[in-house]
Amino acid sequence: MKNELLRLDELSRRSFVQRLARTCLGVSLVPSSGALAPLFGKEAETGSGNLELPAKHVIYLYMRGGMSHMDTFDTKPDAPAGYQGPVRTIKTKADGLCFSHYLPKLADHAPKMAVIRSMTHTQGAHEEGTYKVMTGFETSASLRYPALGSWVARQVTEGHSTLPPYIRLGGLAGHPGSGFLDARYAPVPVLDPSKGLEHTKLQNSDSMTALRRRTSLADRLNQAFLNRYPTDDVKAHVDVYADAIKLMTSKDLDAFDLSQEKSAVRDAYGNDDFGRGVLLARRLIECGTKFVEVELGGWDTHGDNFTQVEGLATRLDNAVSALLTDLEESGLLKRTLVVLTTEFGRTPKINGSGRDHHPIAFSSFIAGGKVRGGQAWGKTDATATRVEENPVSVLDFHSTIGALLGVRQDDLVSAGSAGNFNIHGGNGARRGKPITALVG
C-alpha cells in the first residue's frame, strides 16, 4: 500500500505539471518526456570555480551516419590501391597539415583547427555509436547519461541569456537529452532553422495581460504544490515553464530571424538546412546561448561513397568556413569552440563503391577558444585502418572540451549508486584525460 501511495504521488505531480502548462499558461515549449528524468540523488553545488579560460560557447557540428575520415581529414595518398580512391590530398595553410581536396575552404582555416586523427571506440552500430559519442558512455539499462551539451549548459557558469542554454537544430529522436540531469539542461529542438523556435507565441490571439494573470495564478498554485513536494525534480519542471514565459517576451527571439542577415551572407553559408543551421548557430551564440548543436546527416555511405562524400563535404566546407570567418572577424572565436565529430569513421578498404562502419579509427576537430590550431593530434597507420599513435577516447575528447571551457574536474554531480560525473566523465577509471597539447 505504501508503494502504491508513493507511485500515486509521483503520477499526481507529473499530471499536475502537464495540466498546468496546458490549461493555465498556454505554452508548449517543453522538452520531450524522456528528457524530464529526475536526478539520481541530489546535485552537487556548481560553485564559481571555473578557470579563467575564454571559451564560453560551443557550436557542435555532428556528422550523422559516420563521416569517412580517409576522404576528409586523414587522407593517405600513398595507400595501396583499393583504399584512397579518387580523393586527392591538398596542402593547407598550416605547415604539414593536409586535407582532402573536397575541403579547400577549410584548408585556409587550418591554422585555427586542431584535428584529432586518433579517435577510437568499439560501438559500430549507429544508435550505440551516436550515444557513445554524445555522452562518452555505452548505453545502459539502469542509467541514462547526459549529452555533452547538457554538461556545458550546466557547468559553464558565465553569461546570461533568455534563450535556452542548449539548442539542438534537429529532432530529439534517439537523442540522450539531459540524462540524469535537470530538465532545464535538456536540448530545446528547432526542427527547421528557417522557421525558428516554434510555439513561443501566444495562442488564440491571447493577450499579455491575460497571460500575466494566469502566470500569477500558476505561481500561487506552484508554491502550494512545492511546499507539499519540495523536491528538485518538481521544481525543475516548474522552472521550465517560467523560462518559457520569459522567452516569449524576449527580444532575443530575433536571433531566429535569418532574414535579418544579408543575402550574400546566407549564400556564403549555403541555402540548405545545414547552412542555415550553422548561420543560426552563430546568431544564437551572439545572443548568449551556451551550446548549439547542428547536424549534417547522410554520411552512411555504404554505396556510391565518393559522390555522396563530395556533396556533403562541399556543404560542410562552405558553411563552416563562413562560420569561422564570421566568428574571427567579430572576435567571438576567442570565446567559442567549434567542434566537429561523428559517431565513427568508414572502412578505409573500399567495399565495391562504398565504405562500411569503422569505429576503431576516425577524425574530429576543435577550433576556437585557446585551441592550439594548425596541428593534427594522433596518427593512424598507412591505410588509416588503426590508431598508431596517441589514441583518444570519447571521454578524452569531452574532457579536452571541458578543459578549454574551464570546467573543474572536481565539480561533480551524483548519480546515486552509479557514482559521480561531470563533463570529464565519471569517477574512478571512467575519467577522461584532456589533450594538453591542444590547449594553448
Coordinates of N, CA and C in Angstrom, one line a residue, residues 198-373:
E198 N 9.5 27.4 -32.6 CA 8.1 27.4 -32.7 C 7.4 27.3 -31.3
H199 N 6.1 27.6 -31.2 CA 5.3 27.5 -30.0 C 5.8 28.6 -29.0
T200 N 6.3 29.7 -29.4 CA 6.7 30.8 -28.5 C 5.8 32.0 -28.6
K201 N 4.7 31.9 -29.3 CA 3.7 33.0 -29.5 C 2.5 32.6 -28.7
L202 N 1.8 33.7 -28.3 CA 0.5 33.5 -27.6 C -0.5 32.7 -28.5
Q203 N -1.3 31.9 -27.8 CA -2.2 31.1 -28.6 C -3.6 31.8 -28.6
N204 N -4.3 31.6 -29.7 CA -5.7 32.0 -29.9 C -5.8 33.5 -29.7
S205 N -4.9 34.3 -30.2 CA -5.0 35.7 -30.1 C -5.0 36.2 -28.6
D206 N -4.4 35.5 -27.8 CA -4.4 35.9 -26.3 C -3.6 37.2 -26.1
S207 N -3.8 37.7 -25.0 CA -3.1 39.0 -24.6 C -2.0 38.7 -23.5
M208 N -1.0 39.6 -23.5 CA 0.0 39.5 -22.4 C -0.7 39.7 -21.0
T209 N -1.7 40.6 -21.0 CA -2.4 40.8 -19.7 C -3.0 39.6 -19.2
A210 N -3.7 38.8 -20.1 CA -4.3 37.6 -19.6 C -3.2 36.6 -19.3
L211 N -2.1 36.5 -20.0 CA -1.1 35.6 -19.7 C -0.5 35.9 -18.4
R212 N -0.2 37.2 -18.1 CA 0.3 37.5 -16.7 C -0.6 37.1 -15.6
R213 N -1.9 37.3 -15.9 CA -2.9 36.9 -14.8 C -2.9 35.4 -14.6
R214 N -2.8 34.6 -15.6 CA -2.7 33.2 -15.5 C -1.4 32.8 -14.8
T215 N -0.3 33.5 -15.2 CA 1.0 33.2 -14.6 C 1.0 33.4 -13.1
S216 N 0.4 34.5 -12.7 CA 0.3 34.8 -11.3 C -0.5 33.7 -10.5
L217 N -1.6 33.3 -11.1 CA -2.3 32.2 -10.5 C -1.5 30.9 -10.5
A218 N -0.8 30.6 -11.6 CA 0.1 29.4 -11.6 C 1.2 29.5 -10.5
D219 N 1.7 30.7 -10.3 CA 2.8 30.8 -9.3 C 2.2 30.5 -7.9
R220 N 1.0 30.9 -7.6 CA 0.4 30.6 -6.3 C 0.2 29.1 -6.2
L221 N -0.3 28.5 -7.3 CA -0.6 27.1 -7.2 C 0.7 26.3 -7.1
N222 N 1.7 26.8 -7.8 CA 3.1 26.1 -7.8 C 3.6 26.1 -6.3
Q223 N 3.5 27.3 -5.7 CA 4.1 27.4 -4.4 C 3.5 26.5 -3.4
A224 N 2.2 26.3 -3.4 CA 1.5 25.4 -2.6 C 1.9 24.0 -2.8
F225 N 2.1 23.7 -4.1 CA 2.5 22.3 -4.5 C 3.9 22.0 -4.1
L226 N 4.8 23.0 -4.3 CA 6.2 22.9 -3.9 C 6.3 22.7 -2.4
N227 N 5.5 23.4 -1.7 CA 5.6 23.3 -0.2 C 5.2 21.8 0.2
R228 N 4.3 21.2 -0.6 CA 3.9 19.8 -0.2 C 5.0 18.8 -0.7
Y229 N 5.5 19.1 -1.9 CA 6.5 18.2 -2.6 C 7.8 19.0 -2.8
P230 N 8.6 19.3 -1.8 CA 9.8 20.1 -2.0 C 11.0 19.3 -2.6
T231 N 10.8 18.8 -3.8 CA 11.9 18.0 -4.4 C 12.5 18.8 -5.6
D232 N 13.7 18.4 -6.0 CA 14.4 19.1 -7.0 C 13.7 18.9 -8.4
D233 N 13.2 17.7 -8.6 CA 12.7 17.4 -10.0 C 11.4 18.1 -10.2
V234 N 10.5 18.3 -9.1 CA 9.3 19.1 -9.3 C 9.6 20.5 -9.5
K235 N 10.6 21.1 -8.8 CA 11.0 22.5 -9.0 C 11.5 22.7 -10.4
A236 N 12.3 21.7 -10.9 CA 12.8 21.8 -12.3 C 11.7 21.8 -13.3
H237 N 10.7 21.0 -13.1 CA 9.6 21.0 -14.0 C 8.9 22.4 -14.1
V238 N 8.7 23.0 -12.9 CA 8.0 24.3 -12.8 C 8.9 25.4 -13.5
D239 N 10.2 25.3 -13.3 CA 11.1 26.2 -13.8 C 11.1 26.3 -15.3
V240 N 10.8 25.1 -16.0 CA 10.8 25.1 -17.4 C 9.7 26.0 -18.0
Y241 N 8.6 26.1 -17.3 CA 7.5 27.0 -17.7 C 7.8 28.4 -17.4
A242 N 8.4 28.7 -16.3 CA 8.8 30.1 -16.0 C 9.8 30.6 -17.1
D243 N 10.8 29.7 -17.5 CA 11.7 30.1 -18.5 C 11.0 30.4 -19.8
A244 N 10.0 29.5 -20.1 CA 9.2 29.7 -21.4 C 8.5 31.1 -21.4
I245 N 8.0 31.5 -20.3 CA 7.3 32.8 -20.2 C 8.3 33.9 -20.5
K246 N 9.5 33.8 -19.9 CA 10.5 34.9 -20.1 C 10.9 34.9 -21.6
L247 N 11.0 33.7 -22.2 CA 11.4 33.7 -23.6 C 10.4 34.3 -24.5
M248 N 9.1 34.1 -24.2 CA 8.0 34.6 -25.1 C 8.1 36.1 -25.2
T249 N 8.6 36.8 -24.2 CA 8.6 38.3 -24.2 C 10.0 38.8 -24.4
S250 N 10.9 38.0 -24.9 CA 12.3 38.4 -25.0 C 12.7 38.9 -26.4
K251 N 13.5 39.9 -26.5 CA 14.0 40.4 -27.8 C 15.0 39.4 -28.4
D252 N 15.5 38.5 -27.6 CA 16.5 37.6 -28.1 C 15.9 36.6 -29.1
L253 N 14.5 36.6 -29.2 CA 13.9 35.7 -30.2 C 14.2 36.2 -31.6
D254 N 14.7 37.5 -31.7 CA 15.1 38.0 -33.0 C 16.2 37.2 -33.6
A255 N 17.0 36.5 -32.8 CA 18.1 35.7 -33.3 C 17.7 34.7 -34.2
F256 N 16.5 34.2 -34.1 CA 16.0 33.2 -35.0 C 15.5 33.7 -36.4
D257 N 15.5 35.0 -36.6 CA 15.1 35.6 -37.8 C 16.3 35.7 -38.8
L258 N 16.5 34.7 -39.6 CA 17.6 34.7 -40.6 C 17.4 35.7 -41.7
S259 N 16.2 36.3 -41.9 CA 16.0 37.3 -42.9 C 16.8 38.6 -42.5
Q260 N 17.2 38.7 -41.3 CA 18.0 39.9 -40.9 C 19.4 39.9 -41.4
E261 N 19.8 38.7 -41.9 CA 21.2 38.6 -42.5 C 21.1 39.0 -44.0
K262 N 22.2 39.6 -44.5 CA 22.3 39.9 -45.9 C 22.2 38.7 -46.7
S263 N 21.7 38.8 -47.9 CA 21.6 37.6 -48.8 C 23.0 37.0 -49.1
A264 N 24.0 37.9 -49.2 CA 25.3 37.4 -49.5 C 25.8 36.5 -48.4
V265 N 25.5 36.9 -47.2 CA 25.9 36.1 -46.0 C 25.2 34.7 -46.0
R266 N 23.9 34.7 -46.3 CA 23.1 33.5 -46.3 C 23.6 32.6 -47.5
D267 N 24.0 33.2 -48.6 CA 24.6 32.4 -49.7 C 25.9 31.8 -49.3
A268 N 26.7 32.5 -48.5 CA 28.0 32.0 -48.2 C 27.9 30.8 -47.3
Y269 N 26.9 30.7 -46.4 CA 26.7 29.6 -45.5 C 26.1 28.4 -46.3
G270 N 25.3 28.7 -47.3 CA 24.7 27.7 -48.1 C 23.2 27.7 -47.9
N271 N 22.4 27.7 -48.9 CA 21.0 27.7 -48.8 C 20.4 26.3 -48.7
D272 N 20.8 25.6 -47.7 CA 20.2 24.3 -47.3 C 20.1 24.3 -45.8
D273 N 19.5 23.3 -45.3 CA 19.2 23.2 -43.8 C 20.4 23.3 -43.0
F274 N 21.5 22.6 -43.5 CA 22.7 22.7 -42.7 C 23.3 24.1 -42.7
G275 N 23.4 24.7 -43.8 CA 24.0 26.0 -43.9 C 23.2 27.0 -43.1
R276 N 21.9 26.9 -43.2 CA 21.0 27.8 -42.4 C 21.2 27.5 -40.9
G277 N 21.3 26.2 -40.6 CA 21.5 25.8 -39.2 C 22.8 26.4 -38.6
V278 N 23.9 26.4 -39.4 CA 25.2 26.9 -38.9 C 25.1 28.4 -38.8
L279 N 24.4 29.1 -39.7 CA 24.2 30.5 -39.6 C 23.4 30.9 -38.3
L280 N 22.3 30.1 -38.1 CA 21.5 30.3 -36.9 C 22.3 30.1 -35.7
A281 N 23.2 29.0 -35.7 CA 24.0 28.8 -34.5 C 24.9 30.0 -34.2
R282 N 25.5 30.6 -35.2 CA 26.3 31.8 -34.9 C 25.5 32.9 -34.3
R283 N 24.2 33.1 -34.8 CA 23.4 34.2 -34.2 C 22.9 33.8 -32.8
L284 N 22.7 32.6 -32.5 CA 22.3 32.2 -31.1 C 23.5 32.4 -30.2
I285 N 24.7 32.0 -30.6 CA 25.9 32.3 -29.8 C 26.0 33.7 -29.5
E286 N 25.8 34.6 -30.5 CA 25.9 36.0 -30.3 C 24.9 36.5 -29.2
C287 N 23.8 35.8 -29.1 CA 22.8 36.2 -28.1 C 23.0 35.5 -26.7
G288 N 24.1 34.7 -26.6 CA 24.4 34.1 -25.3 C 24.1 32.7 -25.1
T289 N 23.5 32.0 -26.1 CA 23.3 30.5 -25.9 C 24.6 29.8 -25.7
K290 N 24.7 28.9 -24.8 CA 25.9 28.2 -24.5 C 26.3 27.1 -25.5
F291 N 25.4 26.3 -25.9 CA 25.7 25.2 -26.7 C 24.6 25.0 -27.8
V292 N 25.1 25.1 -29.0 CA 24.2 24.9 -30.2 C 24.7 23.7 -31.0
E293 N 23.8 22.7 -31.2 CA 24.1 21.5 -31.9 C 23.5 21.5 -33.3
V294 N 24.3 21.3 -34.3 CA 23.8 21.3 -35.7 C 24.2 20.0 -36.3
E295 N 23.3 19.4 -37.0 CA 23.5 18.0 -37.6 C 23.5 18.1 -39.1
L296 N 24.5 17.4 -39.7 CA 24.5 17.1 -41.1 C 24.5 15.6 -41.3
G297 N 23.3 15.1 -41.8 CA 23.2 13.7 -42.0 C 23.5 13.2 -43.4
G298 N 23.6 11.9 -43.6 CA 23.8 11.4 -44.9 C 25.2 10.8 -45.1
W299 N 26.0 10.6 -44.0 CA 27.3 10.1 -44.2 C 27.4 8.6 -44.2
D300 N 26.3 7.9 -44.2 CA 26.3 6.4 -44.1 C 26.5 5.9 -45.5
T301 N 27.7 6.0 -46.0 CA 28.0 5.8 -47.4 C 28.5 4.4 -47.8
H302 N 27.5 3.4 -47.6 CA 27.9 2.1 -48.0 C 28.0 1.9 -49.5
G303 N 27.3 2.7 -50.2 CA 27.4 2.7 -51.7 C 27.6 4.1 -52.2
D304 N 28.2 4.2 -53.4 CA 28.5 5.5 -54.1 C 29.1 6.5 -53.1
N305 N 30.1 6.0 -52.4 CA 30.8 6.8 -51.3 C 31.3 8.1 -51.8
F306 N 32.0 8.1 -52.9 CA 32.8 9.3 -53.3 C 31.8 10.4 -53.8
T307 N 30.8 10.1 -54.5 CA 29.8 11.1 -55.0 C 29.1 11.7 -53.8
Q308 N 28.7 10.8 -52.8 CA 28.0 11.3 -51.7 C 28.9 12.2 -50.8
V309 N 30.1 11.7 -50.5 CA 31.0 12.5 -49.7 C 31.4 13.8 -50.3
E310 N 31.5 13.9 -51.6 CA 31.9 15.1 -52.2 C 30.8 16.2 -52.0
G311 N 29.5 15.7 -52.2 CA 28.4 16.7 -52.0 C 28.3 17.1 -50.5
L312 N 28.4 16.2 -49.6 CA 28.3 16.5 -48.2 C 29.5 17.4 -47.7
A313 N 30.7 17.0 -48.2 CA 31.9 17.8 -47.8 C 31.8 19.2 -48.3
T314 N 31.2 19.4 -49.5 CA 31.1 20.8 -50.1 C 30.2 21.6 -49.2
R315 N 29.1 21.0 -48.8 CA 28.2 21.8 -47.8 C 28.9 22.1 -46.5
L316 N 29.6 21.1 -46.0 CA 30.4 21.3 -44.8 C 31.4 22.4 -45.0
D317 N 32.1 22.3 -46.1 CA 33.2 23.3 -46.3 C 32.7 24.7 -46.4
N318 N 31.6 24.9 -47.1 CA 31.1 26.3 -47.3 C 30.6 26.8 -46.0
A319 N 29.7 26.1 -45.2 CA 29.1 26.6 -44.0 C 30.1 26.8 -42.9
V320 N 31.0 25.9 -42.7 CA 31.9 26.0 -41.5 C 33.0 27.1 -41.8
S321 N 33.4 27.2 -43.1 CA 34.4 28.2 -43.4 C 33.8 29.6 -43.2
A322 N 32.5 29.8 -43.6 CA 31.8 31.0 -43.4 C 31.7 31.3 -41.9
L323 N 31.4 30.3 -41.1 CA 31.3 30.4 -39.7 C 32.6 30.9 -39.1
L324 N 33.7 30.2 -39.4 CA 35.0 30.6 -38.8 C 35.4 32.0 -39.2
T325 N 35.1 32.4 -40.4 CA 35.4 33.7 -40.9 C 34.6 34.8 -40.0
D326 N 33.3 34.5 -39.9 CA 32.5 35.5 -39.1 C 32.9 35.6 -37.7
L327 N 33.1 34.4 -37.1 CA 33.5 34.4 -35.6 C 34.8 35.1 -35.4
E328 N 35.7 34.9 -36.3 CA 37.0 35.6 -36.2 C 36.9 37.1 -36.4
E329 N 36.2 37.5 -37.4 CA 36.0 38.9 -37.6 C 35.3 39.7 -36.5
S330 N 34.4 39.0 -35.8 CA 33.6 39.6 -34.7 C 34.3 39.5 -33.4
G331 N 35.4 38.7 -33.3 CA 36.1 38.5 -32.1 C 35.5 37.3 -31.2
L332 N 34.4 36.7 -31.7 CA 33.7 35.7 -30.9 C 34.5 34.3 -31.0
L333 N 35.4 34.2 -31.9 CA 36.1 32.9 -32.0 C 36.9 32.6 -30.7
K334 N 37.4 33.7 -30.1 CA 38.1 33.5 -28.8 C 37.3 33.0 -27.7
R335 N 35.9 33.2 -27.8 CA 35.0 32.8 -26.8 C 34.2 31.6 -27.2
T336 N 34.4 31.0 -28.4 CA 33.6 30.0 -28.9 C 34.4 28.8 -29.4
L337 N 34.0 27.6 -29.0 CA 34.6 26.4 -29.6 C 33.7 25.9 -30.7
V338 N 34.3 25.6 -31.8 CA 33.6 25.0 -32.9 C 34.2 23.5 -33.0
V339 N 33.2 22.6 -32.7 CA 33.6 21.2 -32.6 C 32.9 20.4 -33.7
L340 N 33.6 19.6 -34.3 CA 33.0 18.7 -35.3 C 33.4 17.2 -35.0
T341 N 32.4 16.4 -35.0 CA 32.6 14.9 -34.8 C 31.5 14.1 -35.5
T342 N 31.6 12.8 -35.3 CA 30.7 11.9 -35.9 C 30.7 10.6 -35.1
E343 N 29.8 9.7 -35.4 CA 29.7 8.5 -34.5 C 30.8 7.5 -34.7
F344 N 31.4 7.5 -35.9 CA 32.5 6.6 -36.2 C 33.0 7.0 -37.7
G345 N 34.1 6.4 -38.1 CA 34.6 6.6 -39.4 C 34.1 5.5 -40.4
R346 N 34.7 5.4 -41.5 CA 34.3 4.4 -42.5 C 35.5 3.6 -42.8
T347 N 35.3 2.3 -43.3 CA 36.4 1.4 -43.5 C 37.3 2.0 -44.7
P348 N 38.6 2.1 -44.4 CA 39.5 2.6 -45.5 C 39.5 1.7 -46.7
K349 N 39.4 0.4 -46.5 CA 39.3 -0.5 -47.7 C 37.9 -0.3 -48.3
I350 N 37.9 0.0 -49.6 CA 36.7 0.3 -50.3 C 36.0 -1.0 -50.6
N351 N 34.7 -1.1 -50.3 CA 33.8 -2.3 -50.5 C 32.9 -2.0 -51.6
G352 N 33.3 -2.4 -52.8 CA 32.6 -2.1 -54.0 C 32.8 -0.6 -54.4
S353 N 31.7 0.1 -54.2 CA 31.8 1.6 -54.4 C 31.6 2.3 -53.1
G354 N 31.6 1.6 -51.9 CA 31.3 2.3 -50.7 C 32.3 1.9 -49.6
R355 N 32.0 2.5 -48.4 CA 32.8 2.2 -47.2 C 31.8 1.8 -46.1
D356 N 32.2 0.9 -45.2 CA 31.4 0.4 -44.1 C 31.7 1.1 -42.8
H357 N 31.1 0.7 -41.7 CA 31.3 1.3 -40.4 C 32.7 0.9 -39.9
H358 N 33.3 1.9 -39.2 CA 34.6 1.7 -38.7 C 34.9 2.6 -37.5
P359 N 34.5 2.1 -36.3 CA 34.7 2.9 -35.1 C 36.1 2.9 -34.5
I360 N 37.0 2.0 -34.9 CA 38.3 1.9 -34.2 C 39.2 3.0 -34.6
A361 N 38.9 3.8 -35.7 CA 39.7 5.0 -36.0 C 38.9 6.0 -36.8
F362 N 38.8 7.2 -36.3 CA 38.1 8.3 -37.1 C 38.6 9.6 -36.6
S363 N 38.1 10.7 -37.3 CA 38.7 12.0 -37.1 C 37.6 13.0 -36.6
S364 N 38.0 14.0 -35.8 CA 37.2 15.1 -35.3 C 38.1 16.3 -35.3
F365 N 37.5 17.5 -35.1 CA 38.4 18.7 -34.9 C 37.7 19.6 -33.9
I366 N 38.6 20.5 -33.3 CA 38.1 21.6 -32.4 C 38.9 22.8 -32.9
A367 N 38.1 23.9 -33.0 CA 38.7 25.2 -33.3 C 38.2 26.3 -32.4
G368 N 38.9 27.4 -32.2 CA 38.4 28.5 -31.4 C 39.0 28.4 -30.0
G369 N 38.5 29.4 -29.2 CA 39.0 29.5 -27.8 C 40.5 29.5 -27.7
K370 N 41.1 28.8 -26.8 CA 42.5 28.7 -26.7 C 43.1 27.4 -27.3
V371 N 42.4 26.9 -28.4 CA 42.9 25.8 -29.1 C 44.2 26.1 -29.8
R372 N 45.2 25.2 -29.7 CA 46.4 25.4 -30.5 C 46.1 24.8 -31.9
G373 N 45.8 25.7 -32.8 CA 45.4 25.2 -34.1 C 46.6 24.9 -35.0

